[in-house]
XYZ file of C-alpha atoms in Angstrom:
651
model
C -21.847 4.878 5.904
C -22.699 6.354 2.325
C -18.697 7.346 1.823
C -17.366 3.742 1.656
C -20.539 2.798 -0.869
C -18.102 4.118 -4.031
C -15.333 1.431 -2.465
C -17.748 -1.867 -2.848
C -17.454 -4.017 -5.560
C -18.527 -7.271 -6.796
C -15.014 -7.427 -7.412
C -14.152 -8.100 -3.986
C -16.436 -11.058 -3.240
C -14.493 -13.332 -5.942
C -16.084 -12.116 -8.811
C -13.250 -11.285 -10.632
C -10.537 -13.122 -8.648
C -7.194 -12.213 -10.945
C -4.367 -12.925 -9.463
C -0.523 -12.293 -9.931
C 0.410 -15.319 -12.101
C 3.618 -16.631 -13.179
C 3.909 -16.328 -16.834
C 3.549 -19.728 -17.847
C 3.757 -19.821 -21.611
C 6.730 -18.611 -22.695
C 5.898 -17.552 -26.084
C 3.165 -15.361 -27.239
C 0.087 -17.632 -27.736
C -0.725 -16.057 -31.093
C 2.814 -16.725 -32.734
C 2.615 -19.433 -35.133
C 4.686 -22.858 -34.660
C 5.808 -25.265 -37.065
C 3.643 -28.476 -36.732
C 5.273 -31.310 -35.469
C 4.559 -35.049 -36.931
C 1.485 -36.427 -34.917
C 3.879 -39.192 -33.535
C 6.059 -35.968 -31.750
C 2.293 -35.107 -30.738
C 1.542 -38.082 -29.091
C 5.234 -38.514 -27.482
C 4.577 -34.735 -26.105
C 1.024 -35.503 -24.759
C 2.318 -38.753 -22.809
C 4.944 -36.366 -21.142
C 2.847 -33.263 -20.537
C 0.388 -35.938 -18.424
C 3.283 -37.146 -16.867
C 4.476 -33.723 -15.871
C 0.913 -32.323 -14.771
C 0.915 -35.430 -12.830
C 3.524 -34.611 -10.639
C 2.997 -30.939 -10.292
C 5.582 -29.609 -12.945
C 3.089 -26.556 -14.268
C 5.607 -25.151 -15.921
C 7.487 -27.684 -17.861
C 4.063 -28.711 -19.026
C 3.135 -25.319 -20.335
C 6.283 -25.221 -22.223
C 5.462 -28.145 -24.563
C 1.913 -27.376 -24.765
C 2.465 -23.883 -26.065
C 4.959 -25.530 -29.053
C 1.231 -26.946 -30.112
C -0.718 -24.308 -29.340
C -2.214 -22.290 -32.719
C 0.152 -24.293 -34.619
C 0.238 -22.768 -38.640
C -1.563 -26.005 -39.742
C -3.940 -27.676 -37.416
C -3.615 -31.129 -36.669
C -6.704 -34.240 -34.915
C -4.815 -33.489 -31.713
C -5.269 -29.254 -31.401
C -8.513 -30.034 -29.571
C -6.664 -31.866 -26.724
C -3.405 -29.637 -26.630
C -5.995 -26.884 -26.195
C -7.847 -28.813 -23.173
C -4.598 -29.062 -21.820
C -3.743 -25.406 -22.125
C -6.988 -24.289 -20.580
C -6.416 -26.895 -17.731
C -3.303 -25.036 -17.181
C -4.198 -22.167 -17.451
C -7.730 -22.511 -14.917
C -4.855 -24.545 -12.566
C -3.105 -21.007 -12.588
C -5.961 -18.375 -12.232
C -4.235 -17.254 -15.882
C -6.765 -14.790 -16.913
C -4.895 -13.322 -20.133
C -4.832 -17.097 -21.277
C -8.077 -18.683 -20.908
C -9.121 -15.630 -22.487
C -7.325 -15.804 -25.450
C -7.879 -19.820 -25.392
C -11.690 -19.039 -25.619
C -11.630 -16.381 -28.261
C -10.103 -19.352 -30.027
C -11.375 -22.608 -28.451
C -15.165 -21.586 -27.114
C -16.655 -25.070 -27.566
C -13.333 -26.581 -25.792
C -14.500 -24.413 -22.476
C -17.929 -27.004 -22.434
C -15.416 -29.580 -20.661
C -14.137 -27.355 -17.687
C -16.786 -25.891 -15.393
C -13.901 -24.138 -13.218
C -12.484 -21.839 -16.402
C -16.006 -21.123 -17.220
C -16.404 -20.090 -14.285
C -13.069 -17.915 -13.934
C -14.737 -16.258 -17.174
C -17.928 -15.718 -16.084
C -16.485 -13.619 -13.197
C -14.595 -11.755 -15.420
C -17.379 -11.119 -18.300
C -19.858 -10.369 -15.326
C -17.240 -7.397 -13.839
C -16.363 -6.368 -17.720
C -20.011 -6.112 -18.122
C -19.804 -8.247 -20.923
C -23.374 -9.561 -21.035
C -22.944 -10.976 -24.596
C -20.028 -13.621 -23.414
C -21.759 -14.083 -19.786
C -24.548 -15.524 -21.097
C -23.216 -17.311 -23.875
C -21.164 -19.141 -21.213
C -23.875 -19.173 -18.983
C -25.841 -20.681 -20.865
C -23.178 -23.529 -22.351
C -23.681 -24.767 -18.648
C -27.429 -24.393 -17.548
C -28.951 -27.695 -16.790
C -25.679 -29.905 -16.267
C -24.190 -27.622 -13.518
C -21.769 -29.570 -10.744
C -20.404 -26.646 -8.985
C -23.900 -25.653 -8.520
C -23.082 -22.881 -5.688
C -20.205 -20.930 -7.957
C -23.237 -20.859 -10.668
C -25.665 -20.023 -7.859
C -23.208 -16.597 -6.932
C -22.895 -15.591 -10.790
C -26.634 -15.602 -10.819
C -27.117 -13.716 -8.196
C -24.136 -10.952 -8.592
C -25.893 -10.740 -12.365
C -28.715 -9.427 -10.392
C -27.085 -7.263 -8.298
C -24.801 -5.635 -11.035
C -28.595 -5.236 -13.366
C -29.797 -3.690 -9.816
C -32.021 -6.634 -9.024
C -31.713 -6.603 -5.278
C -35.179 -7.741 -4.533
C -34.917 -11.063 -6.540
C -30.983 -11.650 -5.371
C -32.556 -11.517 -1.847
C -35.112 -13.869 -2.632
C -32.852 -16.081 -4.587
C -30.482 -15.922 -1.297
C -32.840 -16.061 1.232
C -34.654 -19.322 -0.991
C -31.629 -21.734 -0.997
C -28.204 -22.775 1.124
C -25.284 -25.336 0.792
C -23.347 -27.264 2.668
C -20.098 -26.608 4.501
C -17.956 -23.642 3.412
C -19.801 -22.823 0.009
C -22.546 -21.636 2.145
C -20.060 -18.867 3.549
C -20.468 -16.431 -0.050
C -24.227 -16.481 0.233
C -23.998 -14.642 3.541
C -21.612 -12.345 2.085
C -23.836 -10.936 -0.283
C -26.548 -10.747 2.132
C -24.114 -8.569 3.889
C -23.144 -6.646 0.919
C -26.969 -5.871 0.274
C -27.665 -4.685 3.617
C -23.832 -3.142 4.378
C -25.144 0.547 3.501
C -28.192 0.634 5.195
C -27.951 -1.587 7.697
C -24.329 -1.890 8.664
C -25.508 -4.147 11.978
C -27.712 -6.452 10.340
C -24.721 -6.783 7.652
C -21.899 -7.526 10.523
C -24.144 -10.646 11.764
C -24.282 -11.958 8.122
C -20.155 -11.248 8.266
C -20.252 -12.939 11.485
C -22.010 -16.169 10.722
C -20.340 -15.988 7.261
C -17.297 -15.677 9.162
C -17.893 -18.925 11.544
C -18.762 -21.052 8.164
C -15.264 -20.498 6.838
C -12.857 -18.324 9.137
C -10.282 -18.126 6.022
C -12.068 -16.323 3.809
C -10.695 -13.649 2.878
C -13.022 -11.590 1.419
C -14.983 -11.619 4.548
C -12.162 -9.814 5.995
C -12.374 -7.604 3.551
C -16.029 -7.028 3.882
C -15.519 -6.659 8.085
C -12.576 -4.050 7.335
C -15.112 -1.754 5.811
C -18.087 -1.811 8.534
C -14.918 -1.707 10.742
C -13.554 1.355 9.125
C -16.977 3.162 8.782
C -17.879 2.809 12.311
C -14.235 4.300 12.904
C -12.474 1.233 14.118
C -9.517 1.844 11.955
C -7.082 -0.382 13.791
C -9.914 -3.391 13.423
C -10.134 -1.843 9.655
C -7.017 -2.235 9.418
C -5.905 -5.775 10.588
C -9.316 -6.899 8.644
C -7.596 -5.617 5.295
C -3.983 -6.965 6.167
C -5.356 -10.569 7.008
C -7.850 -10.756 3.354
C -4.498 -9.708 1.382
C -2.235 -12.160 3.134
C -4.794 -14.688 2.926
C -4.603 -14.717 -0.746
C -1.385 -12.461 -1.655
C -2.075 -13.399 -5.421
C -5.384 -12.053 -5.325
C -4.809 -8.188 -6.931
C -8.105 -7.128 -5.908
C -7.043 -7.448 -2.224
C -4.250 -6.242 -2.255
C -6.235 -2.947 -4.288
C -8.834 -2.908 -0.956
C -5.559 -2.855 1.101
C -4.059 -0.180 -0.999
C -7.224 1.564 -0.591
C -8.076 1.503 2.226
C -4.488 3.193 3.032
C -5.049 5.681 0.554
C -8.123 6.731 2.611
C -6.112 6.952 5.744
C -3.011 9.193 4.315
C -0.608 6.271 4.354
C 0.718 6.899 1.001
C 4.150 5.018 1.750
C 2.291 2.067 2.820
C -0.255 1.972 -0.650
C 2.092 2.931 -2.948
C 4.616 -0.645 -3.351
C 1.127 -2.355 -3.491
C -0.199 -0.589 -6.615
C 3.692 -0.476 -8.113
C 3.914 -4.515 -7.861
C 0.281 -4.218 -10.368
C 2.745 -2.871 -13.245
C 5.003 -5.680 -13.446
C 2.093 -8.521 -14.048
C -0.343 -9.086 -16.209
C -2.954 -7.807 -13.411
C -5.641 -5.624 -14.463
C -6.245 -2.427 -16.650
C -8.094 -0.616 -13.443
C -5.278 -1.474 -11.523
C -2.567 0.233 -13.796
C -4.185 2.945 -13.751
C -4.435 3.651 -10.382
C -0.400 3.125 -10.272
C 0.165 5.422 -12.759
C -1.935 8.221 -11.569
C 0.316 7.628 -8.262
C 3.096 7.754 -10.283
C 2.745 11.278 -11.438
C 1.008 12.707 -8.004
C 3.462 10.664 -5.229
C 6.369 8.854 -6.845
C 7.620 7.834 -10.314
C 7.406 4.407 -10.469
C 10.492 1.841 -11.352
C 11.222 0.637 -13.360
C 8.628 2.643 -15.804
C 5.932 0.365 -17.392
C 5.788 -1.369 -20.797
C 3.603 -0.074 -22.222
C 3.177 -3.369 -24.336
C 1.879 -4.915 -21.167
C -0.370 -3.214 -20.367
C -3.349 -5.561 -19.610
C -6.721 -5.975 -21.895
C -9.572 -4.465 -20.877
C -12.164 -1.595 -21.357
C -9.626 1.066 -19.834
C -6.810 -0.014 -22.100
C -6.988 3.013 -23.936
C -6.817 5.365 -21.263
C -3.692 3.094 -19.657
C -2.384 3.784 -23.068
C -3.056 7.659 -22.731
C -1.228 7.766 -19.012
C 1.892 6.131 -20.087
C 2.266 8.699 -23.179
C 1.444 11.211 -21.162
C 4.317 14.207 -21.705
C 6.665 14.350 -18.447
C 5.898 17.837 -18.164
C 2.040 17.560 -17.810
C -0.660 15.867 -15.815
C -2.995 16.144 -18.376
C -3.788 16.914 -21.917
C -7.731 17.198 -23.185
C -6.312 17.288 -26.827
C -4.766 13.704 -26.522
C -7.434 12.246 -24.196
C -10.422 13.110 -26.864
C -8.604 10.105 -28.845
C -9.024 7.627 -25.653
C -11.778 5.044 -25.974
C -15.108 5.835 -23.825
C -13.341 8.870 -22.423
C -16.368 10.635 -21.947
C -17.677 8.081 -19.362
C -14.320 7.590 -17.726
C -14.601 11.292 -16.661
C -17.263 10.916 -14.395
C -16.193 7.506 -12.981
C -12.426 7.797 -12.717
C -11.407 10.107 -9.794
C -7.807 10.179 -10.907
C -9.214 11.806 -14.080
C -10.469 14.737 -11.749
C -7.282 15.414 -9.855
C -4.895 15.124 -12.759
C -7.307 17.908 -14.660
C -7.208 19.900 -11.514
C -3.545 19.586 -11.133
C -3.009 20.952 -14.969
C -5.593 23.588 -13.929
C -3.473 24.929 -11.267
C -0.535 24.666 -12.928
C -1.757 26.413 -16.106
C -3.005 29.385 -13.367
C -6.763 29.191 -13.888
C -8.149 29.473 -10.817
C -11.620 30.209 -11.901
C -11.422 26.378 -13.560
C -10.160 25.107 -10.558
C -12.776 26.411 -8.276
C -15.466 25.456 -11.160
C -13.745 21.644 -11.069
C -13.629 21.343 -7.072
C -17.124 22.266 -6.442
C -18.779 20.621 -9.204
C -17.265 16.913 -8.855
C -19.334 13.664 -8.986
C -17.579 12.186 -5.906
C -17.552 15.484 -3.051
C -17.875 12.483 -0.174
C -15.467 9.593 -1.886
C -12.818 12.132 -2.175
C -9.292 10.107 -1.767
C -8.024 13.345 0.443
C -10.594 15.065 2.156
C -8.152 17.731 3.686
C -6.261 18.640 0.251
C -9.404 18.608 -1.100
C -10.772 20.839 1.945
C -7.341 23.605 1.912
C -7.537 23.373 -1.824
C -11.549 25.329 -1.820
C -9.873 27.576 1.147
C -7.155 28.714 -0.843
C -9.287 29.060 -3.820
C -11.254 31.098 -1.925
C -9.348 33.141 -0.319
C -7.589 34.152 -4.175
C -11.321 34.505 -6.189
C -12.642 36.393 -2.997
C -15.584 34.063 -2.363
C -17.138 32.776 0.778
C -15.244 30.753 2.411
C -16.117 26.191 2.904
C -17.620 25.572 6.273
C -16.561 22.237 6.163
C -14.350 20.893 8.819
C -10.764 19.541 8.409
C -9.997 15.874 10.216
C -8.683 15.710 13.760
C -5.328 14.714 12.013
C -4.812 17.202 9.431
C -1.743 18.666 8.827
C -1.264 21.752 11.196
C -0.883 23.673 7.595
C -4.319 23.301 6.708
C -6.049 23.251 10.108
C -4.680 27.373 10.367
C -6.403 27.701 6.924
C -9.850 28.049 8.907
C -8.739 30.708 10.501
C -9.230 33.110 6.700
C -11.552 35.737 6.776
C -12.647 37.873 4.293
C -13.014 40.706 5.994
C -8.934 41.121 7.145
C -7.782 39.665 3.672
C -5.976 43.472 3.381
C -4.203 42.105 6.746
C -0.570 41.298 6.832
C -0.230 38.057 8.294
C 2.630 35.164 7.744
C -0.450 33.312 6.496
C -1.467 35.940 4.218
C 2.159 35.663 2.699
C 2.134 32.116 2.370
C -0.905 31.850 0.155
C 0.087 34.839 -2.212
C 3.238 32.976 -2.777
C 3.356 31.995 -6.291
C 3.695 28.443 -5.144
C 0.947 27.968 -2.839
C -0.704 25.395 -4.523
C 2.455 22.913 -4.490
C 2.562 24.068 -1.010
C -0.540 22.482 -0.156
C -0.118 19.202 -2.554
C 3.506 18.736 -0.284
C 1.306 19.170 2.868
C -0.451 15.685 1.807
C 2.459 13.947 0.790
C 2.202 14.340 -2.604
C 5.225 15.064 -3.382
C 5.335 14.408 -7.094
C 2.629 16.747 -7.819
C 4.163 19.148 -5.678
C 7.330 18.974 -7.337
C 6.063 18.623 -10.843
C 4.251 22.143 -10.372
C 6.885 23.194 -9.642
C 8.394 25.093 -6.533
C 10.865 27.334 -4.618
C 14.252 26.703 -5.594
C 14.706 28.866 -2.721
C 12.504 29.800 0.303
C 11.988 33.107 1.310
C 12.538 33.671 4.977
C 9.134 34.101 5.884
C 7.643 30.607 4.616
C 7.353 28.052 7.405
C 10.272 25.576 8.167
C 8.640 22.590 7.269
C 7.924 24.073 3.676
C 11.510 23.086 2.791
C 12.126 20.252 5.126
C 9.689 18.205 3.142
C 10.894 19.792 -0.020
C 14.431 18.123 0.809
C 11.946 14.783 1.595
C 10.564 14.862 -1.385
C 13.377 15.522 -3.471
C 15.569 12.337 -1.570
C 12.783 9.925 -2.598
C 11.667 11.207 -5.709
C 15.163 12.408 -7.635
C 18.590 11.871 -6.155
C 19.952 12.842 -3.230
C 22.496 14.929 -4.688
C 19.230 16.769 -5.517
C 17.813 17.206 -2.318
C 21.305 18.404 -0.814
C 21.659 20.544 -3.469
C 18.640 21.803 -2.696
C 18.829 21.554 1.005
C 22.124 23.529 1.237
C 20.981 26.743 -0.129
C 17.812 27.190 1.969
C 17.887 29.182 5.092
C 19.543 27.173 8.466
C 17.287 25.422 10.948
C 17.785 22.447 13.032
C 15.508 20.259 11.447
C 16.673 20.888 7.986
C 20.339 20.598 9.454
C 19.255 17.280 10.539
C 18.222 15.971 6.974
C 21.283 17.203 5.475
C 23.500 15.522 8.092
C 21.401 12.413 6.875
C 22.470 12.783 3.588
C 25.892 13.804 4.182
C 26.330 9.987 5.676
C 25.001 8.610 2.758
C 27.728 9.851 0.747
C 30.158 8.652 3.498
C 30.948 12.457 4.065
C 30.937 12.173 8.437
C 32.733 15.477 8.294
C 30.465 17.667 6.782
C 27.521 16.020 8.766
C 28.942 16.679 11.713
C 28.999 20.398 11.247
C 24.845 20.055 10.560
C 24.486 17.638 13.897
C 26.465 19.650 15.845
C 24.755 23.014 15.104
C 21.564 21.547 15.018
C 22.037 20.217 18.463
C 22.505 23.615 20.178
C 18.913 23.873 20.231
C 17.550 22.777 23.838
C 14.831 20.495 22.770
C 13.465 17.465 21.461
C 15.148 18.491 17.552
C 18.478 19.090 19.191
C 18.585 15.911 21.491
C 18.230 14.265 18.579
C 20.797 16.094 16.443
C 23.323 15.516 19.592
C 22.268 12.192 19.469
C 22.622 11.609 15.754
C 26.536 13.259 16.352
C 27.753 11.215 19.166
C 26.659 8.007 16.752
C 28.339 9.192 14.734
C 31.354 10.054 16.613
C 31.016 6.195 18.082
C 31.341 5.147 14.919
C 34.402 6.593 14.093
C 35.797 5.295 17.494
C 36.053 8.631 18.513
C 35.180 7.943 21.783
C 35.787 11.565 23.986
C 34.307 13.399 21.273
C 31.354 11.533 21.429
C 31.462 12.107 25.367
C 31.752 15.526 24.830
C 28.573 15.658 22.272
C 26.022 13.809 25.234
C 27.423 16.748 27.868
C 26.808 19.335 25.153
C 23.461 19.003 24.783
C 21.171 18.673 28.317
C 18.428 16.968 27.438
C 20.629 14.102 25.770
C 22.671 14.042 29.100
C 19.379 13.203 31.309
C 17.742 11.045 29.477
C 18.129 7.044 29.479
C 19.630 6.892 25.782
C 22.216 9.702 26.768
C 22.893 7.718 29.945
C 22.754 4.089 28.224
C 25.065 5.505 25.911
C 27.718 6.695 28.614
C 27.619 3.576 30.422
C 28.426 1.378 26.920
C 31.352 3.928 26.483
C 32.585 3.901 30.301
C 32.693 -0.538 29.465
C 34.725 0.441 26.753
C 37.251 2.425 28.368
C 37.044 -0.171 31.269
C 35.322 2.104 34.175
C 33.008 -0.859 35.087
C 32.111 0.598 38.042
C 31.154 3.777 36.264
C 29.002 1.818 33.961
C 27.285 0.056 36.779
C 25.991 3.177 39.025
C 25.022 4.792 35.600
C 22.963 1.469 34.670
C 21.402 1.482 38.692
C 20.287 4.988 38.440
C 17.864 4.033 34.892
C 17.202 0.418 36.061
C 13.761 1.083 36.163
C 13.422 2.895 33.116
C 16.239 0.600 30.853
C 16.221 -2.861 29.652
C 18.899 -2.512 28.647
C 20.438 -1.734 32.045
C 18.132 -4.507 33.335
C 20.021 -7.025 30.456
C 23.615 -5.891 32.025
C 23.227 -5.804 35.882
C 21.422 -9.229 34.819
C 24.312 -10.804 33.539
C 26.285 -9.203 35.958
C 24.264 -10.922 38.799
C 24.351 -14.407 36.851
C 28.302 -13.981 37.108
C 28.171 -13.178 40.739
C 26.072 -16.030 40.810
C 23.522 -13.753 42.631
C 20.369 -16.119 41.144
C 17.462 -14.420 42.825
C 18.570 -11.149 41.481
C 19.235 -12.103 37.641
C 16.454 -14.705 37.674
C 14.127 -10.980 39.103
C 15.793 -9.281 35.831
C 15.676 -11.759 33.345
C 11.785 -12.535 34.248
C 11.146 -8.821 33.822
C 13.201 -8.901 30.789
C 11.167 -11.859 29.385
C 7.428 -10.173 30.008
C 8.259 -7.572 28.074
C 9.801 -9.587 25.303
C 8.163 -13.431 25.579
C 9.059 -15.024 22.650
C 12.794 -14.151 22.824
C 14.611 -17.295 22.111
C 17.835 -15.882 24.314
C 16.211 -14.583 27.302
C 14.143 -17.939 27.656
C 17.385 -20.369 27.097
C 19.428 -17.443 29.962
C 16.183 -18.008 32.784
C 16.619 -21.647 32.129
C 20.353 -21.304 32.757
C 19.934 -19.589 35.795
C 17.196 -21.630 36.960
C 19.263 -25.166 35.971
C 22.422 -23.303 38.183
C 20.592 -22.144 41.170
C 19.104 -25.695 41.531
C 22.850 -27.414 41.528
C 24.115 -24.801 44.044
C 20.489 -25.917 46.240
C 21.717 -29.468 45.810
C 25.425 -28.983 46.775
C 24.334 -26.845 50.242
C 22.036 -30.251 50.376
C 18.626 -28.807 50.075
């Protein structure tokens, strides 16, 4: 349990709800207007009611910003700025109501919702000052009693008051769904030591108010602790489409990818933070991923980025030099640097990353076995080859740690260093006193930014595994061009897996020749590679209409030949030349193992008005898919035409 205790957060029980707004001022609060006659005020104010009336947010906010900080006051600022904080609560607008109170503090005494959006936010900023003063605007004439209720009690839980939060808990309830965030904390106070006393809270919590997201959330990590990832993971899909506005769940999605090497799937999450007004944490986190797994696009303004205590160090990422993952000069200029070190593990592996590529490996080893987060690592396995290698160059015991069951195959042979035969020859000896071992291991985890940025082979010697510049070529397509990765790709030694990828990228560019000759020689190979290479040709041929050549391709390669695509595949070409014969016995010898055979002798039977035998098909056909619209409307069909021929015979 005590690795997911770094991923809980306040944050994620509502405290701190920002979500992805629409921008709906369209000019920067703290321009100055020209005034406008108080008759124009009044006129405005009348429409603006009439337009929040009926739902028009926008349109509204567009008038009320012309009045907004106008350059001389008027009786009527007080209202347009009741209005604008209306608007803005109405919206979740965080950047607003904050720049609304900085202005308008007394204003905020007339809506108990934005107070309470602030409160959350002051509470996570640990901004005691502006909590309390807040707080305190609203003690004694509370109506949304429970919302005050949680801030009091996640006040004492961020101050590390469990003791009286449980007692304040345990003391009072509410009615209906409101009582459904009390049992979430009692479940976030007992999650770490008590995980199964936590998932009854979740579950009752969960019974009180089944949409909840956050409870999701909450059952996603006792789910993924106990090592129910696919529960984990449909608990952390449902919280984020619950409330898709809601950046903090979509972060505990992200993250909870992140912890399970699904890079691809985190990555769009964190890149969709930089283009709204979401959070400073959260840029951060996309631009750390931006320099260690893909550049993001378009790049972020930099004038956007959001207000907050790591503004500064946002700042410091997005002026970071292209060329570097960190520099120590620049960040001793970045506001409460010092603490961010030891809470920010991005900080960690973008010094390590400059470490390596700057060759100090005593640094490195120094930095990887004297971090503040050894169990809440993001990659256990990098993290794991990384003290191997390090190792294995310093001459120093080597980890006893184990790798995961799913590790890549590159770092599970790492356990197999000695140092005793480090004078050995062995390909793995080679491989890690290449000079780019340690991009090596980063493109082993899929990071292929930081494996590209320090910087690698522009060609492989012959000894260096195959996959080495496979994913190079990977890497290169998503993170360059892929005129880069062919350039790339076409210099490195042949193998059928790399022909593959080429072939790929050959189609791209329209070039079917030239990615023919890389199918085609790829698909010499009598396995699983070259079925799919022959494969990959006799589509290709297909869709040139080049239909003996793609005969030709399925007989060239045996595997292809015998198995149901190579045969599906020959009986859709013997329909087009006409052989419907052919097609048939090909389609009756992988009935059993084809739908798609099953969908043609089906239709085949319903034209031979053979009903028994296309209404057996079709109702096999429909088990395995039972929500197809088509296959439902064809059983109908043939039921509705076997009953008429019943009824003609006179049964």
């Amino acid at each position: 349990m005590k690795k997911f205790t770094a991923v809980l957060s306040l944050a994620i029980l509502g405290v701190f709800a920002v979500y992805i707004h629409k921008q709906i001022y369209p000019k920067e609060l703290s321009s100055k207007t020209i005034s406008k006659p108080k008759e124009l005020e009044i006129v405005d104010l009348a429409t603006v009611d009439g337009l929040l009336k009926q739902d028009r947010i926008e349109e509204a906010a567009s008038i009320v910003s012309s009045h907004l900080f106008d350059a001389t006051p008027t009786l009527l600022e007080n209202r347009w700025a009741e209005i604008g904080i209306e608007i803005a609560q109405k919206e979740h607008n965080l950047p607003v109501l904050l720049k609304l109170y900085s202005s308008y503090p007394k204003i905020f005494e007339k809506n108990e919702l934005a107070s309470i959006l602030l409160a959350d936010f002051f509470l996570l900023q640990n901004d005691t000052n502006n909590l309390e003063k807040i707080r305190d605007s609203w003690r004694g004439k509370e109506i949304q009693e429970n919302k005050w209720f949680l801030i009091d009690v996640d006040t004492m839980l961020y101050q590390g008051k469990t003791e009286e939060a449980l007692q304040l808990l345990h003391r009072f309830n509410f009615e209906g769904k409101s009582d459904a965030d009390r049992y979430l904390r009692l479940a976030f106070i007992y999650f770490s030591e008590h995980p199964h006393k936590a998932w009854e809270f979740l579950e009752v919590a969960k019974n009180i108010d089944p949409l909840n997201p956050h409870i999701h959330t909450y059952m996603g990590l006792l789910s993924e602790a106990a090592g129910e990832k696919r529960v984990a993971n449909k608990e952390f899909e449902t919280a984020a489409k619950l409330q898709p506005n809601n950046v903090y769940l979509q972060d505990q999605l992200a993250e909870f990818y992140v912890r399970n090497k699904q890079l691809a799937l985190a990555y769009p999450i964190w890149q969709k933070m930089t283009q709204f007004a979401s959070a400073d944490l959260l840029w951060s986190k996309a631009l750390f991923w931006d320099k260690v797994y893909k550049p993001l696009t378009p790049t972020p303004n930099i004038t956007k980025i959001p207000k907050g205590k790591m503004h500064s160090f946002v700042e410091y990422l997005l002026t970071l030099d292209k060329n570097e993952f960190w520099n120590e000069t620049a960040y001793n200029n970045v506001q409460e640097g010092f603490k961010w070190k030891n809470q920010e593990q991005s900080i960690y592996w973008l010094n390590l990353l400059q470490t390596l590529k700057e060759g100090s490996d005593q640094k490195a080893w120094e930095l990887v076995h004297n971090k503040s987060f050894q169990e809440e690592i993001w990659d256990h396995d990098l993290d794991l080859a990384l003290k191997y290698v390090l190792a294995y160059k310093l001459r120093r015991p080597m980890p006893t740690e184990r790798f995961s069951d799913n590790a890549n195959p590159f770092f599970q042979s790492l356990t197999s260093l000695h140092k005793s035969d480090e004078h050995i020859y062995s390909p793995l000896n080679s491989i890690l006193e290449n000079n780019y071992i340690y991009s090596f291991l980063f493109l082993a985890a899929d990071w292929n930014e930081a494996a590209l940025r320090l910087s690698y082979p522009k060609q492989n010697d012959s000894y260096l595994p195959e996959w080495i510049s496979y994913k190079y070529t990977e890497a290169l397509t998503k993170n360059r061009s892929d005129l880069d990765a062919l350039e790339y790709a076409l210099i490195q030694s042949p193998m059928p897996s790399l022909d593959i990828l080429i072939g790929k990228l050959f189609l791209k560019k329209g070039n079917k020749q030239s990615a023919l000759v890389h199918f085609e020689r790829a698909a010499i190979i009598e396995n699983e590679t070259g079925k799919h290479a022959a494969w990959l040709a006799t589509k290709t041929y297909l869709d040139d209409n080049s239909i003996q050549m793609a005969k030709k391709m399925i007989e060239y390669n045996r595997l292809l030949a015998n198995s149901v695509l190579g045969k599906e595949t020959l009986a859709q070409i013997a329909i087009k030349e006409g052989d419907n014969k052919n097609a048939e016995e090909i389609y009756l010898s992988i009935i059993d193992h084809s739908n798609i055979a099953k969908s043609y002798l089906a239709k085949k039977a319903y034209e031979e008005k053979n009903w028994q035998k296309a209404k057996e098909l079709t109702a096999y056909l429909l088990k395995a898919n039972p929500d197809h619209p088509l296959l439902k409307e064809n059983y109908d069909k043939i039921i509705a035409e076997e009953k008429k021929e019943l009824q003609k015979i006179g049964h």
